[in-house]
Amino acid sequence: MKFIRPKKSARQGDSFVFRMTLGEKELLLTTLKMYPMLDSKYHRLSRDPKATTKAEQEWLVEAMEQQQQEHKKRLGQLLADNQRFFRDDSGTLALTLTSEQMEWMLRVLNEIRVGSWARLGCPDPDAIRPAKMGAGQARFAASMELSGYFQSILLEAFS
Amino acid sequence: MSKSGAITAPPETEKKEKTDTKGSPDHGYLVICWNDPVNLMEYVTHVFQTVFGWPKAKARQHMMQVHQAGKSLLARETFEKAEHYVHQLQSYHLHATMERDE
């Protein structure tokens, strides 16, 4: 997958075009379908239990659950949109995203990355060896690396 | 944080921010981002820019401090504002917490 160019659109404002192979498209969609990956209780409001109340921590969990539901709904719409990916004039597969859609996808991919890492037991990434793992764990190692790969491409387009 | 990057000095802005609100009882909570090995460095910089509206250079300085020192003080705020920022940072899945300014 490669960032090609920003595109001006009167209807949608700034948008960005990414060119990719069919294999990359399949990997991107397969990775996105793994969402949500992170337990809504993953984050703590404070390291000091006296700094915040139980109700404030519960509110954080509720906010996280609500966000996951919204992202999941939007992800469903994206996956159902057959026009999202198209063949450009040269016949190459391309994906167009607005900056707002990129921002959203970046967050979703990062949750998949962090969630995959958490399911691997939060190891040092340099110590992850998929070839020595069982199929289930290797799948999380792959989704962690793939989500990071797609995040890097989106971040390159932002910069 | 994942992926290495150029080494820079710790943020000079932090000292100024501390001084600006030091002693104010209304700003008794610290917003801290902690290092983790999974969030990409460029992603953390991007999130700091988005959440705090910082220019890239300042966001990158704080990111490097997280990476090198293990944490960075991002803001000293009231409880409500600190909680808001922590919610925002955690919605991006950064390792952020609010702590009392002892």
mmCIF file of N, CA and C in Angstrom, chain A residues 38 43-48 50-51 56 59-60 64 67 103 106-107 110-111 113 117 125 148 151 155 158-159, chain B residues 2 29 34 37-40 42-43 46 50 56 79 83 86-87 90-100:
data_model
loop_
_atom_site.group_PDB
_atom_site.id
_atom_site.type_symbol
_atom_site.label_atom_id
_atom_site.label_comp_id
_atom_site.label_asym_id
_atom_site.label_seq_id
_atom_site.Cartn_x
_atom_site.Cartn_y
_atom_site.Cartn_z
ATOM 1 N N LEU A 38 -9.356 -4.760 22.249
ATOM 2 C CA LEU A 38 -8.886 -4.357 23.575
ATOM 3 C C LEU A 38 -10.026 -4.384 24.592
ATOM 4 N N HIS A 43 -7.620 0.448 30.354
ATOM 5 C CA HIS A 43 -7.011 1.684 30.847
ATOM 6 C C HIS A 43 -7.410 1.988 32.287
ATOM 7 N N ARG A 44 -6.462 2.612 33.024
ATOM 8 C CA ARG A 44 -6.741 3.102 34.360
ATOM 9 C C ARG A 44 -6.652 4.626 34.314
ATOM 10 N N LEU A 45 -7.587 5.276 35.024
ATOM 11 C CA LEU A 45 -7.582 6.746 35.030
ATOM 12 C C LEU A 45 -6.342 7.276 35.744
ATOM 13 N N SER A 46 -5.942 6.575 36.823
ATOM 14 C CA SER A 46 -4.782 7.022 37.590
ATOM 15 C C SER A 46 -4.029 5.809 38.125
ATOM 16 N N ARG A 47 -2.741 5.978 38.365
ATOM 17 C CA ARG A 47 -1.965 4.909 39.013
ATOM 18 C C ARG A 47 -2.210 4.903 40.509
ATOM 19 N N ASP A 48 -2.643 6.045 41.014
ATOM 20 C CA ASP A 48 -2.922 6.171 42.445
ATOM 21 C C ASP A 48 -4.417 5.925 42.681
ATOM 22 N N LYS A 50 -6.214 6.390 45.099
ATOM 23 C CA LYS A 50 -6.860 7.435 45.893
ATOM 24 C C LYS A 50 -7.118 8.715 45.086
ATOM 25 N N ALA A 51 -6.511 8.807 43.923
ATOM 26 C CA ALA A 51 -6.636 10.041 43.137
ATOM 27 C C ALA A 51 -7.992 10.154 42.446
ATOM 28 N N GLU A 56 -15.629 7.241 38.822
ATOM 29 C CA GLU A 56 -14.896 7.886 37.723
ATOM 30 C C GLU A 56 -14.210 6.845 36.835
ATOM 31 N N TRP A 59 -16.866 5.271 34.716
ATOM 32 C CA TRP A 59 -17.254 6.177 33.634
ATOM 33 C C TRP A 59 -16.287 6.031 32.458
ATOM 34 N N LEU A 60 -15.012 5.874 32.768
ATOM 35 C CA LEU A 60 -13.991 5.677 31.737
ATOM 36 C C LEU A 60 -14.274 4.392 30.948
ATOM 37 N N MET A 64 -15.262 4.002 26.994
ATOM 38 C CA MET A 64 -14.503 3.131 26.096
ATOM 39 C C MET A 64 -15.437 2.164 25.367
ATOM 40 N N GLN A 67 -17.340 4.078 22.709
ATOM 41 C CA GLN A 67 -16.471 4.368 21.565
ATOM 42 C C GLN A 67 -16.305 3.123 20.696
ATOM 43 N N GLU A 103 -8.126 9.669 10.161
ATOM 44 C CA GLU A 103 -7.954 9.817 11.614
ATOM 45 C C GLU A 103 -8.688 8.682 12.339
ATOM 46 N N LEU A 106 -6.920 5.343 11.740
ATOM 47 C CA LEU A 106 -5.686 5.304 12.527
ATOM 48 C C LEU A 106 -5.969 4.838 13.958
ATOM 49 N N ARG A 107 -7.052 5.341 14.540
ATOM 50 C CA ARG A 107 -7.424 4.960 15.911
ATOM 51 C C ARG A 107 -7.843 3.498 15.976
ATOM 52 N N ASN A 110 -4.843 1.350 15.655
ATOM 53 C CA ASN A 110 -4.010 1.353 16.861
ATOM 54 C C ASN A 110 -4.628 0.501 17.966
ATOM 55 N N GLU A 111 -5.961 0.485 18.028
ATOM 56 C CA GLU A 111 -6.555 -0.386 19.044
ATOM 57 C C GLU A 111 -6.279 -1.853 18.715
ATOM 58 N N ARG A 113 -3.648 -2.905 17.165
ATOM 59 C CA ARG A 113 -2.227 -3.128 17.472
ATOM 60 C C ARG A 113 -2.008 -3.324 18.984
ATOM 61 N N TRP A 117 -1.109 -6.814 21.033
ATOM 62 C CA TRP A 117 0.050 -6.850 21.941
ATOM 63 C C TRP A 117 -0.382 -7.296 23.342
ATOM 64 N N PRO A 125 8.311 -6.037 21.923
ATOM 65 C CA PRO A 125 8.042 -6.388 20.518
ATOM 66 C C PRO A 125 9.231 -7.051 19.820
ATOM 67 N N GLY A 148 0.383 -1.922 12.505
ATOM 68 C CA GLY A 148 1.461 -0.935 12.549
ATOM 69 C C GLY A 148 1.911 -0.517 11.159
ATOM 70 N N GLN A 151 -0.795 1.744 9.801
ATOM 71 C CA GLN A 151 -0.733 3.018 10.525
ATOM 72 C C GLN A 151 0.389 3.905 9.969
ATOM 73 N N LEU A 155 0.070 7.676 8.617
ATOM 74 C CA LEU A 155 0.816 8.756 9.262
ATOM 75 C C LEU A 155 1.718 9.483 8.265
ATOM 76 N N PHE A 158 -0.354 11.966 6.508
ATOM 77 C CA PHE A 158 -0.649 13.142 7.357
ATOM 78 C C PHE A 158 0.515 14.119 7.373
ATOM 79 N N SER A 159 1.728 13.564 7.327
ATOM 80 C CA SER A 159 2.897 14.444 7.476
ATOM 81 C C SER A 159 3.239 15.121 6.149
ATOM 82 N N SER B 2 7.527 2.028 20.235
ATOM 83 C CA SER B 2 8.093 1.204 19.189
ATOM 84 C C SER B 2 8.786 2.048 18.137
ATOM 85 N N TYR B 29 -3.758 18.595 39.355
ATOM 86 C CA TYR B 29 -3.674 17.273 38.735
ATOM 87 C C TYR B 29 -2.750 17.297 37.521
ATOM 88 N N TRP B 34 2.917 7.772 29.799
ATOM 89 C CA TRP B 34 3.948 6.793 30.163
ATOM 90 C C TRP B 34 4.412 6.042 28.927
ATOM 91 N N PRO B 37 6.010 -0.102 24.835
ATOM 92 C CA PRO B 37 6.788 -0.503 23.656
ATOM 93 C C PRO B 37 5.959 -0.690 22.388
ATOM 94 N N VAL B 38 4.668 -0.402 22.451
ATOM 95 C CA VAL B 38 3.815 -0.782 21.318
ATOM 96 C C VAL B 38 3.322 0.398 20.481
ATOM 97 N N ASN B 39 3.058 1.550 21.107
ATOM 98 C CA ASN B 39 2.582 2.687 20.324
ATOM 99 C C ASN B 39 3.720 3.250 19.475
ATOM 100 N N LEU B 40 3.462 3.444 18.202
ATOM 101 C CA LEU B 40 4.481 3.952 17.288
ATOM 102 C C LEU B 40 4.827 5.397 17.634
ATOM 103 N N GLU B 42 5.691 7.961 15.788
ATOM 104 C CA GLU B 42 5.012 8.962 14.954
ATOM 105 C C GLU B 42 3.534 9.073 15.330
ATOM 106 N N TYR B 43 2.962 7.963 15.750
ATOM 107 C CA TYR B 43 1.558 7.981 16.168
ATOM 108 C C TYR B 43 1.394 8.808 17.441
ATOM 109 N N HIS B 46 1.573 12.394 16.639
ATOM 110 C CA HIS B 46 0.322 12.788 15.976
ATOM 111 C C HIS B 46 -0.802 12.989 17.003
ATOM 112 N N THR B 50 -2.941 16.361 17.934
ATOM 113 C CA THR B 50 -4.397 16.363 17.786
ATOM 114 C C THR B 50 -5.092 16.753 19.090
ATOM 115 N N LYS B 56 4.112 20.432 15.683
ATOM 116 C CA LYS B 56 4.773 19.125 15.604
ATOM 117 C C LYS B 56 6.053 19.064 16.442
ATOM 118 N N PHE B 79 -9.078 19.032 38.098
ATOM 119 C CA PHE B 79 -9.475 17.628 38.003
ATOM 120 C C PHE B 79 -10.244 17.374 36.701
ATOM 121 N N GLU B 83 -8.972 15.061 33.682
ATOM 122 C CA GLU B 83 -9.751 13.868 33.345
ATOM 123 C C GLU B 83 -10.124 13.866 31.858
ATOM 124 N N VAL B 86 -7.054 12.939 29.826
ATOM 125 C CA VAL B 86 -6.721 11.514 29.968
ATOM 126 C C VAL B 86 -7.708 10.663 29.155
ATOM 127 N N HIS B 87 -8.982 11.023 29.210
ATOM 128 C CA HIS B 87 -9.974 10.309 28.391
ATOM 129 C C HIS B 87 -9.610 10.403 26.913
ATOM 130 N N GLN B 90 -6.480 8.309 26.160
ATOM 131 C CA GLN B 90 -6.780 6.875 26.242
ATOM 132 C C GLN B 90 -7.706 6.419 25.114
ATOM 133 N N SER B 91 -8.496 7.349 24.579
ATOM 134 C CA SER B 91 -9.332 6.967 23.435
ATOM 135 C C SER B 91 -8.459 6.655 22.223
ATOM 136 N N TYR B 92 -7.223 7.178 22.239
ATOM 137 C CA TYR B 92 -6.242 6.827 21.200
ATOM 138 C C TYR B 92 -5.357 5.658 21.662
ATOM 139 N N HIS B 93 -5.621 5.173 22.861
ATOM 140 C CA HIS B 93 -4.897 4.042 23.458
ATOM 141 C C HIS B 93 -3.443 4.337 23.776
ATOM 142 N N LEU B 94 -3.185 5.593 24.152
ATOM 143 C CA LEU B 94 -1.888 5.901 24.746
ATOM 144 C C LEU B 94 -1.978 5.564 26.232
ATOM 145 N N HIS B 95 -0.820 5.296 26.832
ATOM 146 C CA HIS B 95 -0.765 4.970 28.251
ATOM 147 C C HIS B 95 -0.672 6.281 29.038
ATOM 148 N N ALA B 96 -1.820 6.863 29.338
ATOM 149 C CA ALA B 96 -1.864 8.149 30.023
ATOM 150 C C ALA B 96 -2.669 8.030 31.314
ATOM 151 N N THR B 97 -2.247 8.769 32.328
ATOM 152 C CA THR B 97 -2.989 8.796 33.590
ATOM 153 C C THR B 97 -2.994 10.222 34.146
ATOM 154 N N MET B 98 -3.867 10.445 35.122
ATOM 155 C CA MET B 98 -3.844 11.707 35.873
ATOM 156 C C MET B 98 -3.393 11.387 37.293
ATOM 157 N N GLU B 99 -2.509 12.221 37.812
ATOM 158 C CA GLU B 99 -1.974 12.002 39.152
ATOM 159 C C GLU B 99 -2.073 13.305 39.943
ATOM 160 N N ARG B 100 -2.239 13.158 41.228
ATOM 161 C CA ARG B 100 -2.255 14.341 42.095
ATOM 162 C C ARG B 100 -0.869 14.991 42.111
#
